[in-house]
Tab-separated table of C-alpha atoms and ligand atoms in Angstrom:
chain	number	residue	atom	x	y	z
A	1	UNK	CA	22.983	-8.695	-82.407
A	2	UNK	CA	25.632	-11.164	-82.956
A	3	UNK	CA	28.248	-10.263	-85.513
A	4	UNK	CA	27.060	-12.648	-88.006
A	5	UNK	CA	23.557	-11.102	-88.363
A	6	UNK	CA	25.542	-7.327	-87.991
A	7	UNK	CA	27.106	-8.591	-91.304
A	8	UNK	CA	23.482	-9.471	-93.051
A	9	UNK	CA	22.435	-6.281	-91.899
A	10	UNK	CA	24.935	-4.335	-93.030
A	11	UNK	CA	25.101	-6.034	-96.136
A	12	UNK	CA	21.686	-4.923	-96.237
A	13	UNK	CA	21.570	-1.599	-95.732
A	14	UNK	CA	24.722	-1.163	-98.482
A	15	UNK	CA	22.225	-3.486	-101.264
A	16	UNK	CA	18.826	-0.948	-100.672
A	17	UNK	CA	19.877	2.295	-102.265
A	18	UNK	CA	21.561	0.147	-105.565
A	19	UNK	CA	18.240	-1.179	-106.272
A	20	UNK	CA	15.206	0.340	-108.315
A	21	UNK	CA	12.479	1.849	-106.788
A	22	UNK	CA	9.020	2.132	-107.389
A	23	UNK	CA	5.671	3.889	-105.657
A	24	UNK	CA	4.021	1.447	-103.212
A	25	UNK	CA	0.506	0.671	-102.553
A	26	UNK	CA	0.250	2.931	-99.037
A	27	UNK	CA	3.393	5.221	-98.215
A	28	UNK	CA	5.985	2.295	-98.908
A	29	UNK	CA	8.218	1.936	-101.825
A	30	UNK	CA	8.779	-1.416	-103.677
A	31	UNK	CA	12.232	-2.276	-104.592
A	32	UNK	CA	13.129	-4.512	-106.926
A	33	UNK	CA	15.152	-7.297	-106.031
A	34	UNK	CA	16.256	-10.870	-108.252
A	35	UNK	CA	13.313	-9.717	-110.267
A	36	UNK	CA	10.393	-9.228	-107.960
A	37	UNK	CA	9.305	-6.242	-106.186
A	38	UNK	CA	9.451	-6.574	-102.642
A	39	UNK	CA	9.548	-4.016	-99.607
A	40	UNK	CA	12.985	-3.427	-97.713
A	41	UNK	CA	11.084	-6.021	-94.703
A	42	UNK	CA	10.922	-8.251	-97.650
A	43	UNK	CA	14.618	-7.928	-98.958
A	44	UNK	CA	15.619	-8.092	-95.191
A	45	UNK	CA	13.885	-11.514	-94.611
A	46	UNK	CA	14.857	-13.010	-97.297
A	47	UNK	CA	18.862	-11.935	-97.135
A	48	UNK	CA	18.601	-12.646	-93.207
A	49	UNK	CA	17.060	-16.489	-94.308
A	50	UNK	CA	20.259	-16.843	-96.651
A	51	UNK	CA	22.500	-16.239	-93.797
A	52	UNK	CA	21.477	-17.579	-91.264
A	53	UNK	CA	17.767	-19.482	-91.321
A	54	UNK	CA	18.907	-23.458	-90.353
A	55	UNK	CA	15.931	-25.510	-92.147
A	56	UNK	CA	14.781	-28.885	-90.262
A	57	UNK	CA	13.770	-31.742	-93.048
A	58	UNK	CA	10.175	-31.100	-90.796
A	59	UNK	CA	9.774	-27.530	-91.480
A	60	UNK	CA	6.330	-26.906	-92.948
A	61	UNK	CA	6.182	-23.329	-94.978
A	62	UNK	CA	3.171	-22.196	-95.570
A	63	UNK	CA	3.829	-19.750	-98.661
A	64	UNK	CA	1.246	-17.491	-100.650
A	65	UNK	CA	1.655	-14.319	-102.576
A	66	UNK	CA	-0.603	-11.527	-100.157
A	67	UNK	CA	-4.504	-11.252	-100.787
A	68	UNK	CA	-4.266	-15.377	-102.003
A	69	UNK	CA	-5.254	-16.654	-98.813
A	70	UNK	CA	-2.333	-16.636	-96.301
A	71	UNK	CA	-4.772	-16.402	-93.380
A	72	UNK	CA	-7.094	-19.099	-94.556
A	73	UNK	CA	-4.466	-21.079	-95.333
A	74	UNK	CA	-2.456	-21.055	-92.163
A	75	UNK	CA	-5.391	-21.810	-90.007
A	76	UNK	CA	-5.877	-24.700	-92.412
A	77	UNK	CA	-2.622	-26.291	-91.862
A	78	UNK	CA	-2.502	-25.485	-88.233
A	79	UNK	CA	-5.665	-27.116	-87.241
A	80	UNK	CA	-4.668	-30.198	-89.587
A	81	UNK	CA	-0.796	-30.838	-88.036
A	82	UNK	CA	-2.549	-30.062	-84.573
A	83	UNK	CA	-5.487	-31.983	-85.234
A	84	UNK	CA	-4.670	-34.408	-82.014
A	85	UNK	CA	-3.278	-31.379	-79.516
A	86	UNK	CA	-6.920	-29.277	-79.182
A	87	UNK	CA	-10.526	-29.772	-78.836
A	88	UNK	CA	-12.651	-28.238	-81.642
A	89	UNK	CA	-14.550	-26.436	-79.223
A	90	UNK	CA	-11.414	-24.459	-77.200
A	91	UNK	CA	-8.985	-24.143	-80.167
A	92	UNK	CA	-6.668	-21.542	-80.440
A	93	UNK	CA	-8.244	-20.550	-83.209
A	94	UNK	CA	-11.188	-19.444	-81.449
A	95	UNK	CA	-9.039	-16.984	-79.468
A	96	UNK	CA	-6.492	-16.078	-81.826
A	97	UNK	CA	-5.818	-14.474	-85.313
A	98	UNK	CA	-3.836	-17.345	-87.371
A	99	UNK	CA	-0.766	-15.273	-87.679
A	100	UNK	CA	0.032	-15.130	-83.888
A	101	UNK	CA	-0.094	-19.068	-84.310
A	102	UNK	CA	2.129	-19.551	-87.468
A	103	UNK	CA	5.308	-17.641	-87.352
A	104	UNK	CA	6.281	-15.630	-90.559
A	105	UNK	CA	9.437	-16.634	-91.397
A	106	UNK	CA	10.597	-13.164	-92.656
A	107	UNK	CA	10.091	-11.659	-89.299
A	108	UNK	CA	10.782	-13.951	-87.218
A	109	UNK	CA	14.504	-14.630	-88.262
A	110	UNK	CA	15.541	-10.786	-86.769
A	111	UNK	CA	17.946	-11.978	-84.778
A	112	UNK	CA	17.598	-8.958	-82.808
A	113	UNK	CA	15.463	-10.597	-79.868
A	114	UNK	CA	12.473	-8.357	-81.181
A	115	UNK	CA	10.531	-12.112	-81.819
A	116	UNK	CA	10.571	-15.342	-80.748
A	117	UNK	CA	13.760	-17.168	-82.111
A	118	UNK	CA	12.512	-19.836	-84.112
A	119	UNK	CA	15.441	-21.729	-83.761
A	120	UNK	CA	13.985	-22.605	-80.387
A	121	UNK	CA	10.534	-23.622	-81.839
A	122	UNK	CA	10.130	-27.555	-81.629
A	123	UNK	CA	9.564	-29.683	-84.297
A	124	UNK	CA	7.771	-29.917	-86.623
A	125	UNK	CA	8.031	-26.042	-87.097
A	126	UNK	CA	4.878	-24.491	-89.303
A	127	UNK	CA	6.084	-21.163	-90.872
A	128	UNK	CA	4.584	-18.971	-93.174
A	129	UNK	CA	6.060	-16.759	-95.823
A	130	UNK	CA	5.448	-14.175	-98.501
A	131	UNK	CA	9.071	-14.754	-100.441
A	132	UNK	CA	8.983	-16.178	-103.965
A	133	UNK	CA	10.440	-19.625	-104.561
A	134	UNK	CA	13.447	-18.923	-106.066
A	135	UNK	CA	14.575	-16.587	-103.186
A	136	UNK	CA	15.044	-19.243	-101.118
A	137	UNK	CA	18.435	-21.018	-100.193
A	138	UNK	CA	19.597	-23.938	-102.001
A	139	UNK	CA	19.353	-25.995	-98.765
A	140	UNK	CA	16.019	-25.476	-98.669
A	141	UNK	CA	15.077	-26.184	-102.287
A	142	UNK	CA	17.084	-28.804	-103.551
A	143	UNK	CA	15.826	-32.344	-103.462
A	144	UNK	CA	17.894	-33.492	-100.330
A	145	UNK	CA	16.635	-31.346	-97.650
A	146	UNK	CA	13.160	-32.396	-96.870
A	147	UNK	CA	11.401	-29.603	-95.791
A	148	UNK	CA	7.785	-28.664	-97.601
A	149	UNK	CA	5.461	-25.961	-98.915
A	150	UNK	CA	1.989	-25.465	-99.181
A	151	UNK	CA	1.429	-23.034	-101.446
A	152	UNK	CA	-2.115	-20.868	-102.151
A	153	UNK	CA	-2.941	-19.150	-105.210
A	154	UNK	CA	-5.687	-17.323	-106.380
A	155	UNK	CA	-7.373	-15.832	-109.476
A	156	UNK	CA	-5.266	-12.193	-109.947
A	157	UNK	CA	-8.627	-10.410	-110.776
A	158	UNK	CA	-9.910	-11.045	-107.008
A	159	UNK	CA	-6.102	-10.697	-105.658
A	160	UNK	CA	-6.343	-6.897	-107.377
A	161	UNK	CA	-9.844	-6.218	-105.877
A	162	UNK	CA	-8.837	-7.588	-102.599
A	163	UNK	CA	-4.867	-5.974	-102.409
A	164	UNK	CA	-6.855	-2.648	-103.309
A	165	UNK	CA	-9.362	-2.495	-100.314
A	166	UNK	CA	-6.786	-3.571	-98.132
A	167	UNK	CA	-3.776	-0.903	-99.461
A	168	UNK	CA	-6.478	1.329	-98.772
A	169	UNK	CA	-7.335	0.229	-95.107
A	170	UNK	CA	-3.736	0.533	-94.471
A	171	UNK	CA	-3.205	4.037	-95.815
A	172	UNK	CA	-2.590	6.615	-93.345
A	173	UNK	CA	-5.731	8.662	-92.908
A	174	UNK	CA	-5.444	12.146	-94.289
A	175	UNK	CA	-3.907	10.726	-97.353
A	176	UNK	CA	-5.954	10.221	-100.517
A	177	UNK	CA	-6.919	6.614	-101.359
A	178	UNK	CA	-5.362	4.864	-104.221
A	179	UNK	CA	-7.847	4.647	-107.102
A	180	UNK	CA	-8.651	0.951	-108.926
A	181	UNK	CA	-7.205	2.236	-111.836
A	182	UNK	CA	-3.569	3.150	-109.668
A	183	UNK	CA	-3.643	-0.307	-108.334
A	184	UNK	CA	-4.421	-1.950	-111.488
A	185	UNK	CA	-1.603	0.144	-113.409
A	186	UNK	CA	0.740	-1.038	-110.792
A	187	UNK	CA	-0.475	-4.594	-110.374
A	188	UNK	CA	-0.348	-4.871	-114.366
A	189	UNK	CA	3.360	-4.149	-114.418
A	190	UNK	CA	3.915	-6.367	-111.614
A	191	UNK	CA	4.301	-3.831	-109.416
A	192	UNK	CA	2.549	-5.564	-106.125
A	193	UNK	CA	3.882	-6.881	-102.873
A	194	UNK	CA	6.534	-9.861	-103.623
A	195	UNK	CA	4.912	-9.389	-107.670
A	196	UNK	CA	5.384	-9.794	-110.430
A	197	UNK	CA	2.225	-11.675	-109.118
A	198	UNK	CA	2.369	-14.406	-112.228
A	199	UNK	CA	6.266	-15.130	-111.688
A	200	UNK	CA	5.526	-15.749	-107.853
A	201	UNK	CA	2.870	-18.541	-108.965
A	202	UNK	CA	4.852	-19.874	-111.847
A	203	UNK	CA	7.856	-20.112	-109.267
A	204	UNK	CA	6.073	-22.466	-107.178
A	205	UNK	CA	4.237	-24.155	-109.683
A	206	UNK	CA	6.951	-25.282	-111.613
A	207	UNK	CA	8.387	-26.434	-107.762
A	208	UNK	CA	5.508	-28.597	-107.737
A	209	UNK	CA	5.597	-30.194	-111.242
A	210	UNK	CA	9.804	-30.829	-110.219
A	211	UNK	CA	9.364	-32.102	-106.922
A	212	UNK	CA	5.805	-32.790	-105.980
A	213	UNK	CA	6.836	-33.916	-102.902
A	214	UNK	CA	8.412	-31.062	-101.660
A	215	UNK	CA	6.076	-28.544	-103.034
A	216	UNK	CA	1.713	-28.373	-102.902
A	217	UNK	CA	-0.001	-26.260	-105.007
A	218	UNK	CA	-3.371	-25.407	-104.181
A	219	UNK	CA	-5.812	-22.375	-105.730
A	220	UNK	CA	-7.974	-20.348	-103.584
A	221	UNK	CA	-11.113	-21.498	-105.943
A	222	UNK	CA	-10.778	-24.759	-105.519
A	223	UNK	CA	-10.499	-25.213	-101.474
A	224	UNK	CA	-13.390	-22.831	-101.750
A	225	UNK	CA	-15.152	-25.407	-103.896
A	226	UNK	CA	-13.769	-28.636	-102.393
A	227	UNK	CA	-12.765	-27.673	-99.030
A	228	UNK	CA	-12.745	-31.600	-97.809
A	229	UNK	CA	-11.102	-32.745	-100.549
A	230	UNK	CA	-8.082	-30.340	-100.264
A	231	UNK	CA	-7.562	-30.784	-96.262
A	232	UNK	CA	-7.455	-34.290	-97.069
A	233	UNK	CA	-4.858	-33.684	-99.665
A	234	UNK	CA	-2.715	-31.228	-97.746
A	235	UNK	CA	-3.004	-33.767	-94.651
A	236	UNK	CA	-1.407	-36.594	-97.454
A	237	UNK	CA	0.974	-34.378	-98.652
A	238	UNK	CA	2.516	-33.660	-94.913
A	239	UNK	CA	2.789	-37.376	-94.443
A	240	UNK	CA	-0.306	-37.445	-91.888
A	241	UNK	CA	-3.240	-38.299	-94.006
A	242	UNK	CA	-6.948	-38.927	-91.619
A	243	UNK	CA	-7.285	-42.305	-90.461
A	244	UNK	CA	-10.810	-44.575	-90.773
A	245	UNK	CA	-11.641	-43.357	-87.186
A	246	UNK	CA	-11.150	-39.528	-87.794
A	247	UNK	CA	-13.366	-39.915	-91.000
A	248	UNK	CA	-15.459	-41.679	-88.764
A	249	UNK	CA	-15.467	-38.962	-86.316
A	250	UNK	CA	-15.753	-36.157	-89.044
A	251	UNK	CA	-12.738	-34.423	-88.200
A	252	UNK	CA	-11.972	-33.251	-91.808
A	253	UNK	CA	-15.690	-31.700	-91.657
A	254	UNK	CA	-14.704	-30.251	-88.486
A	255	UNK	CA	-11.680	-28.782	-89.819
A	256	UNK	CA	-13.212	-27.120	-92.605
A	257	UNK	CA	-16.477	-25.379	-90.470
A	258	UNK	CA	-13.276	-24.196	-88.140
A	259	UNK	CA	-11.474	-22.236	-90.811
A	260	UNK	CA	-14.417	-21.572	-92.863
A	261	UNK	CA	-14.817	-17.158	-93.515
A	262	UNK	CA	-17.686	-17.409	-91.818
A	263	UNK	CA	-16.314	-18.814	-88.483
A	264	UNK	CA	-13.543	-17.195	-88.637
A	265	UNK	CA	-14.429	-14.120	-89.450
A	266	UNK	CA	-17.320	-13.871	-86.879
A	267	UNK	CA	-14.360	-14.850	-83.623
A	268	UNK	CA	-14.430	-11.806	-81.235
A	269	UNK	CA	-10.645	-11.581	-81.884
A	270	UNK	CA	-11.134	-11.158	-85.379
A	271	UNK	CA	-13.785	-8.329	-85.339
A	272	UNK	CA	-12.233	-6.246	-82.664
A	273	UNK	CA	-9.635	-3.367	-83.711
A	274	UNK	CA	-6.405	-4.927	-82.565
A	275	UNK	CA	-4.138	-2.260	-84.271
A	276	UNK	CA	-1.048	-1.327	-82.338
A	277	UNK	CA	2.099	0.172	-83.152
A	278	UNK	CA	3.635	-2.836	-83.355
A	279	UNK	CA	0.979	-4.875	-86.015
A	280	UNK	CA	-0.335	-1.494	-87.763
A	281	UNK	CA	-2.957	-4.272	-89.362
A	282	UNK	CA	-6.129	-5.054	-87.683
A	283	UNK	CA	-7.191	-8.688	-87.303
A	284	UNK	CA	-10.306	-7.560	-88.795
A	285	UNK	CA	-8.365	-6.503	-92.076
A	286	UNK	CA	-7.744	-9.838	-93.368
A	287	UNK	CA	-11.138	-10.528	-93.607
A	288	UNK	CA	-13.674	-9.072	-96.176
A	289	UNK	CA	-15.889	-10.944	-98.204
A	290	UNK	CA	-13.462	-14.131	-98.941
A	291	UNK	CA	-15.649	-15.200	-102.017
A	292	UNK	CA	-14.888	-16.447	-105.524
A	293	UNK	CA	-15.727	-13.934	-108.730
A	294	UNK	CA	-16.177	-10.486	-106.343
A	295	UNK	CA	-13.898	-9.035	-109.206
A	296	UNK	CA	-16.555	-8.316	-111.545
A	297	UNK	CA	-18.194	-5.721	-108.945
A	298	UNK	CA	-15.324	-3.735	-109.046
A	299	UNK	CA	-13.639	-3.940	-112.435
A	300	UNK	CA	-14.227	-2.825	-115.645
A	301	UNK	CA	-14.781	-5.295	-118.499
A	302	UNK	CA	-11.312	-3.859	-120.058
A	303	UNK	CA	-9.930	-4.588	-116.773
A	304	UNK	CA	-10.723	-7.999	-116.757
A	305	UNK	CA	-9.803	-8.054	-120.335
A	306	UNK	CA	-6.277	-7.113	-119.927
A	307	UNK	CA	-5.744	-9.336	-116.543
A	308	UNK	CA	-6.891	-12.366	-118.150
A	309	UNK	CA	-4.495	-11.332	-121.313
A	310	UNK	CA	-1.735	-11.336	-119.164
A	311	UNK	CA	-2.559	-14.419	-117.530
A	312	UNK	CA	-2.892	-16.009	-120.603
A	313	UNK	CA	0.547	-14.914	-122.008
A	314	UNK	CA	2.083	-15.820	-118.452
A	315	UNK	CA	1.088	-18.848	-118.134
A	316	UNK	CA	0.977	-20.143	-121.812
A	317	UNK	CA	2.931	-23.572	-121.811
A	318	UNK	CA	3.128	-24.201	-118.472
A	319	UNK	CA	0.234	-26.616	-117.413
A	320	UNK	CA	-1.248	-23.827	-115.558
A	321	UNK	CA	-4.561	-22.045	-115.622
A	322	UNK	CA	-7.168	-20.033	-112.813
B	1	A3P	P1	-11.260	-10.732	-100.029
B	1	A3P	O1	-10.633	-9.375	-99.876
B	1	A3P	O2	-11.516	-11.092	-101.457
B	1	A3P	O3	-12.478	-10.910	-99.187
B	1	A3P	P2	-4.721	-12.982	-97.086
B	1	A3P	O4	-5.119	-13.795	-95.908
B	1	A3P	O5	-3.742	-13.659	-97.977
B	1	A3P	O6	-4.329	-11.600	-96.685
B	1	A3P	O7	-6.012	-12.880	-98.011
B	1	A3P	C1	-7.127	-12.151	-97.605
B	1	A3P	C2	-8.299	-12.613	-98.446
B	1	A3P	O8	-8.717	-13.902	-97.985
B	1	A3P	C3	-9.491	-11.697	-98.273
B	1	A3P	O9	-10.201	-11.810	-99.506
B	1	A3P	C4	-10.212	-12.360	-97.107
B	1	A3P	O10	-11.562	-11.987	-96.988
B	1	A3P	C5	-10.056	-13.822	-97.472
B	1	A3P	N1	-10.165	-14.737	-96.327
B	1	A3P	C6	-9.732	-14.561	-95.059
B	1	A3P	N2	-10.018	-15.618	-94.306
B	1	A3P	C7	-10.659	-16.509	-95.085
B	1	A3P	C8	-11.246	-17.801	-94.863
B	1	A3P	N3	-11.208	-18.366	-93.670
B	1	A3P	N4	-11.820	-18.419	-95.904
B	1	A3P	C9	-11.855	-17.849	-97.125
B	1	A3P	N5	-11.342	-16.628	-97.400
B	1	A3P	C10	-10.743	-15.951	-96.397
């Protein structure tokens, strides 16, 4: 480690045991941090980013609160910038999970030679992140630096129901599972990965009302309902909309039947168990049921109730609705 990333570090490890704790969803804490609750990998990215991430004005992030659609979502982009690089038939989606082909920014800015630097990536770079707007640098927000975000949200009563099976994939066998009514406690009070879930969506969608251009805002629902419609949009928003000839040639069609669940989902590298002690998460765990409205076979009419009170109260005055 160079000294200037032995500083972040250190910096680090003096910051974690000031901040508030909470229980996690499997055997982690949550710590709060600038008002979200974020894991120590979380509060490590994001300091690390301040110090030392160097953003190109080509850099395409790829942002999403977990359980919105990060996986979809990547794929997405990286079959549209890559559009004219692979055949349909042999893509590298076809042989790999869409987060060995779009680095996470929080990880991959280490320093410590434990990932690929992505200072040596080449441009344009597509990363992917977790952190909420406003933790990001000034150079990277601000009107003058160029680079952009695609961002994915997704109604919170299918984020619960999805963030619950998956807490309780990743739990530690011998360990009781978390019950609904844990996770929904803790997702109420905005206790969740990178939550309060409602600030992380009003952070970017107030991004994209300021500077449309820098920040997309997209909702899980509607690429499920409109898939072509949104790839064209994304494509026009990263400055490389589909000509006459790849209409022609029904490459946004192709696109979408490439990233679609059931594609996906059914790609030998995305069934098998690829759990190691380095990616404790299967492939196969980011990939359930990926439909609209599978809330209302798992919560309670209360449930609901409350969510969609908070949601309303959250998001009352701001433009925005699921
Ligand atoms: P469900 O648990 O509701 O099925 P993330 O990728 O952010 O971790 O989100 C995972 C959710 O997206 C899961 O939702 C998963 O099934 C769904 N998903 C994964 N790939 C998808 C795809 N290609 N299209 C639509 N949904 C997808």
């Amino acid at each position: 480690l160079d000294e200037g990333y032995q500083k972040t570090y250190k910096n680090v490890d003096e910051l974690l045991p000031t901040l508030l704790r909470s229980k996690g969803w499997w055997l982690d804490q949550l710590l709060q941090y600038q008002g979200f609750w974020l894991s120590t990998y979380g509060i490590r990215g994001s300091m690390l980013i301040d110090d030392h991430f160097n953003p190109r004005p080509t850099d395409i992030i790829v942002a999403t609160s977990p359980k919105c659609g990060t996986t979809w979502l990547r794929a997405l982009v990286f079959s549209i910038i890559n559009r004219n690089s692979f055949d349909f038939s042999d893509h590298p989606l076809r042989k790999a999970n869409p987060r060995d082909l779009v680095h996470f920014l929080e990880a991959h800015i280490r320093g410590d030679g434990s990932t690929a630097s992505i200072d040596g990536l080449p441009s344009p770079r597509l990363l992917s992140t977790h952190l909420p707007y406003s933790l990001f640098p000034e150079c990277m927000t601000d009107d003058t630096s160029a680079c952009r975000f695609v961002y994915i949200c997704r109604d919170p009563k299918d984020v619960l129901v999805s963030k619950w099976h998956f807490a309780n994939k990743l739990r530690p066998k011998g360990v009781p599972p978390l019950s609904l009514e844990e996770a929904f406690d803790l997702f109420c009070k905005g206790v969740s990965h990178y939550g309060p879930f409602w600030d992380h969506v009003l952070g970017y969608w107030k991004a994209s009302l300021e500077s449309p251009k820098k920040v997309l805002c997209l909702k899980y629902e509607d690429v499920k309902k409109e898939p072509l419609g949104c790839v064209r949009k994304v494509a026009n928003f990263l400055g490389v909309p589909f000509t006459p000839e790849e209409e022609n040639k029904e490459i946004v069609e192709e696109i979408v039947k490439l990233c679609s669940f059931e594609n996906m989902s059914n790609q030998d590298v995305n069934k098998s168990d690829t759990r190691s002690q380095e990616k404790p998460i299967s492939n196969s765990d980011f990939f359930r049921k990926g439909e609209v409205g599978d809330w209302v076979n798992h919560l309670s009419p209360q449930m609901s109730e409350i969510l969609d009170q908070i949601t309303e109260q959250k998001f009352q005055g701001t433009g925005f609705s699921f």
